[in-house]
Short mmCIF file of C-alpha atoms in Angstrom, two decimals:
data_model
loop_
_atom_site.label_atom_id
_atom_site.label_comp_id
_atom_site.label_asym_id
_atom_site.label_seq_id
_atom_site.Cartn_x
_atom_site.Cartn_y
_atom_site.Cartn_z
CA MET C 1 -9.75 -156.09 164.11
CA ALA C 2 -11.42 -153.02 162.62
CA ILE C 3 -14.54 -153.42 160.51
CA ASN C 4 -14.87 -150.21 158.55
CA LYS C 5 -17.50 -151.18 156.02
CA VAL C 6 -20.62 -153.22 156.71
CA TYR C 7 -21.70 -153.69 153.12
CA THR C 8 -19.49 -155.19 150.41
CA LYS C 9 -21.99 -155.71 147.57
CA THR C 10 -20.27 -159.06 146.87
CA GLY C 11 -23.38 -160.98 147.94
CA ASP C 12 -25.71 -159.28 145.50
CA ASP C 13 -25.35 -162.25 143.15
CA GLY C 14 -26.65 -164.73 145.76
CA THR C 15 -23.24 -165.93 146.92
CA THR C 16 -21.23 -165.40 150.08
CA SER C 17 -17.73 -166.18 151.29
CA LEU C 18 -16.76 -168.87 153.73
CA ILE C 19 -13.75 -168.41 155.97
CA GLY C 20 -10.77 -168.63 153.62
CA GLY C 21 -12.56 -166.82 150.78
CA LEU C 22 -14.33 -169.72 149.05
CA ARG C 23 -17.57 -168.40 147.50
CA VAL C 24 -20.71 -170.49 147.82
CA LYS C 25 -24.41 -169.98 147.21
CA LYS C 26 -26.31 -168.43 150.09
CA THR C 27 -28.56 -171.51 149.98
CA ASN C 28 -25.60 -173.82 150.65
CA SER C 29 -26.19 -176.25 153.54
CA ARG C 30 -23.13 -174.85 155.34
CA ILE C 31 -24.63 -171.35 155.22
CA GLU C 32 -27.99 -172.72 156.42
CA ALA C 33 -26.27 -174.43 159.34
CA TYR C 34 -24.23 -171.53 160.66
CA GLY C 35 -26.96 -169.03 159.78
CA THR C 36 -29.39 -170.91 162.00
CA VAL C 37 -26.80 -171.06 164.80
CA ASP C 38 -26.41 -167.29 164.41
CA GLU C 39 -30.20 -166.91 164.65
CA LEU C 40 -30.12 -168.96 167.85
CA SER C 41 -27.47 -166.65 169.29
CA ALA C 42 -29.64 -163.63 168.47
CA GLN C 43 -32.62 -165.25 170.21
CA LEU C 44 -30.40 -165.96 173.21
CA GLY C 45 -29.45 -162.27 173.20
CA LEU C 46 -33.14 -161.44 173.49
CA LEU C 47 -33.47 -163.90 176.37
CA VAL C 48 -30.46 -162.39 178.15
CA SER C 49 -31.99 -158.92 177.89
CA PHE C 50 -34.85 -160.09 180.15
CA MET C 51 -32.89 -162.27 182.58
CA LYS C 52 -31.77 -161.24 186.03
CA ASP C 53 -28.03 -161.15 186.69
CA GLY C 54 -26.65 -164.43 187.98
CA ASP C 55 -25.31 -167.84 187.01
CA ASP C 56 -28.08 -168.62 184.52
CA LYS C 57 -27.59 -165.34 182.65
CA ASN C 58 -23.81 -165.82 182.68
CA LEU C 59 -24.16 -169.30 181.19
CA VAL C 60 -26.44 -168.04 178.43
CA VAL C 61 -23.91 -165.32 177.52
CA ARG C 62 -21.14 -167.94 177.60
CA THR C 63 -23.30 -170.02 175.29
CA GLN C 64 -23.50 -167.12 172.83
CA ARG C 65 -19.70 -166.99 172.80
CA ASN C 66 -19.56 -170.74 172.20
CA LEU C 67 -22.07 -170.42 169.37
CA PHE C 68 -19.82 -167.83 167.72
CA THR C 69 -17.08 -170.48 167.82
CA VAL C 70 -19.50 -173.03 166.34
CA CYS C 71 -20.42 -170.59 163.56
CA SER C 72 -16.74 -170.04 162.77
CA TYR C 73 -16.19 -173.80 162.71
CA LEU C 74 -19.16 -174.35 160.40
CA ALA C 75 -18.09 -171.46 158.14
CA THR C 76 -14.77 -173.19 157.48
CA ASP C 77 -14.68 -175.82 154.74
CA THR C 78 -11.75 -177.77 156.13
CA ALA C 79 -11.32 -179.59 152.81
CA LYS C 80 -10.14 -176.27 151.39
CA THR C 81 -9.14 -174.10 154.37
CA PRO C 82 -7.27 -175.10 157.53
CA LEU C 83 -9.31 -174.76 160.71
CA ALA C 84 -8.06 -172.03 163.04
CA PRO C 85 -7.47 -173.38 166.56
CA SER C 86 -9.83 -170.73 167.97
CA TYR C 87 -12.67 -172.25 165.93
CA THR C 88 -12.59 -175.47 167.95
CA LEU C 89 -15.16 -175.99 170.67
CA ASP C 90 -13.82 -177.34 173.95
CA PRO C 91 -15.67 -180.58 174.84
CA ALA C 92 -15.76 -179.34 178.44
CA GLU C 93 -18.46 -176.88 177.33
CA THR C 94 -20.87 -179.79 176.78
CA LYS C 95 -20.07 -181.07 180.28
CA ARG C 96 -20.77 -177.57 181.62
CA LEU C 97 -24.26 -177.74 180.06
CA GLU C 98 -24.84 -181.23 181.44
CA ASP C 99 -23.87 -180.05 184.94
CA ALA C 100 -26.25 -177.09 184.62
CA ILE C 101 -29.06 -179.39 183.46
CA ASP C 102 -28.51 -181.70 186.43
CA ALA C 103 -28.41 -178.77 188.88
CA ILE C 104 -31.60 -177.25 187.48
CA ASN C 105 -33.44 -180.59 187.47
CA ALA C 106 -32.49 -181.07 191.12
CA SER C 107 -33.91 -177.64 192.02
CA ILE C 108 -37.34 -177.78 190.33
CA PRO C 109 -40.32 -180.13 190.61
CA GLN C 110 -40.02 -183.35 188.65
CA GLN C 111 -41.67 -183.27 185.24
CA LYS C 112 -44.54 -185.76 185.14
CA SER C 113 -46.18 -184.96 181.82
CA PHE C 114 -45.63 -183.08 178.62
CA ILE C 115 -45.79 -179.32 178.98
CA LEU C 116 -46.76 -176.61 176.52
CA PRO C 117 -44.12 -174.00 175.74
CA GLY C 118 -44.74 -170.66 177.38
CA GLY C 119 -45.22 -169.23 180.83
CA SER C 120 -43.28 -166.21 181.97
CA HIS C 121 -41.80 -163.89 179.38
CA GLU C 122 -38.29 -165.27 179.95
CA ALA C 123 -39.45 -168.89 179.89
CA ALA C 124 -41.39 -168.35 176.65
CA ILE C 125 -38.28 -166.89 175.01
CA ALA C 126 -36.19 -169.81 176.31
CA HIS C 127 -38.67 -172.18 174.63
CA VAL C 128 -38.30 -170.26 171.35
CA CYS C 129 -34.52 -170.55 171.74
CA ARG C 130 -34.93 -174.31 172.30
CA THR C 131 -36.88 -174.75 169.07
CA VAL C 132 -34.39 -172.67 167.06
CA CYS C 133 -31.64 -174.81 168.62
CA ARG C 134 -33.38 -177.97 167.43
CA ARG C 135 -33.61 -176.51 163.92
CA ALA C 136 -29.91 -175.60 164.05
CA GLU C 137 -29.17 -179.18 165.07
CA ARG C 138 -31.16 -180.50 162.09
CA ARG C 139 -29.29 -178.13 159.74
CA ILE C 140 -25.93 -179.24 161.15
CA PHE C 141 -26.85 -182.92 160.79
CA PHE C 142 -27.95 -182.25 157.21
CA LEU C 143 -24.53 -180.70 156.55
CA ALA C 144 -22.94 -183.73 158.25
CA GLU C 145 -24.49 -186.02 155.64
CA GLY C 146 -21.77 -184.86 153.24
CA THR C 147 -19.17 -183.24 155.50
CA LYS C 148 -17.37 -184.49 158.58
CA ILE C 149 -18.53 -182.49 161.61
CA ALA C 150 -16.64 -182.61 164.90
CA PRO C 151 -18.58 -184.67 167.45
CA GLU C 152 -18.19 -181.98 170.10
CA VAL C 153 -20.21 -179.58 167.93
CA LEU C 154 -23.04 -182.09 167.49
CA GLN C 155 -23.04 -182.99 171.18
CA TYR C 156 -22.98 -179.36 172.31
CA ILE C 157 -25.93 -178.33 170.15
CA ASN C 158 -27.91 -181.39 171.24
CA ARG C 159 -27.24 -180.73 174.91
CA LEU C 160 -27.97 -177.03 174.49
CA SER C 161 -31.59 -177.69 173.51
CA ASP C 162 -31.98 -179.85 176.62
CA TYR C 163 -30.49 -177.06 178.74
CA LEU C 164 -32.86 -174.50 177.25
CA PHE C 165 -35.82 -176.73 178.06
CA VAL C 166 -34.92 -177.10 181.72
CA LEU C 167 -33.94 -173.43 181.90
CA ALA C 168 -37.44 -172.50 180.70
CA ARG C 169 -38.91 -174.73 183.40
CA LYS C 170 -36.68 -173.12 186.03
CA LEU C 171 -37.57 -169.61 184.91
CA ASN C 172 -41.26 -170.45 185.27
CA PHE C 173 -40.66 -172.04 188.67
CA VAL C 174 -38.66 -169.08 189.99
CA ASP C 175 -41.28 -166.62 188.72
CA GLY C 176 -44.09 -168.68 190.26
CA VAL C 177 -45.70 -169.34 186.89
CA ARG C 178 -47.50 -172.66 186.64
CA GLU C 179 -46.59 -174.70 183.57
CA LYS C 180 -49.41 -175.61 181.23
CA ILE C 181 -49.70 -179.36 180.99
CA TRP C 182 -50.55 -180.96 177.66
CA ASP C 183 -54.07 -182.26 177.92
CA ASN C 184 -55.22 -184.52 175.12
CA SER C 185 -58.89 -184.21 176.08
CA CYS C 186 -59.60 -181.94 173.11
CA LYS C 187 -59.88 -184.89 170.69
#
């Protein structure tokens, strides 16, 4: 596929096209949902740029690819356009995240209290990714109030925020950065 022109000028009126050509307002809940997933992927790209090569980095890149699939899925109004098979997320991807969460939790100290986001540079970015993921999940659930959303998409996004949380903890642990514990003594 060759993309020769970046600008089309067709969005100057506040509308954009979904997959299949249907024009909708840029404020449409479908656009909000996949736009936030796209933002998450960009934040993950920032995280990857700081990560060391290895399994964690590979899984984050894989996640970006999966999020592109999720965006394509969300950008298709299946009431008007058939869903391309390549826009379907394999449920095994959620299991992959769950396995990674379990492996990370087994390799770091048990969490005994609430922690404040932050720590090492990579961990802080992972926490930002986690919060953007939670917002994406809220946007997708808002869309789901009026549109059927595949359960594997909802499960994947939910599990992804959990993965990003434990990844942030692992990144701090590996870098020897002590997590800041929430202390409610400042009442």
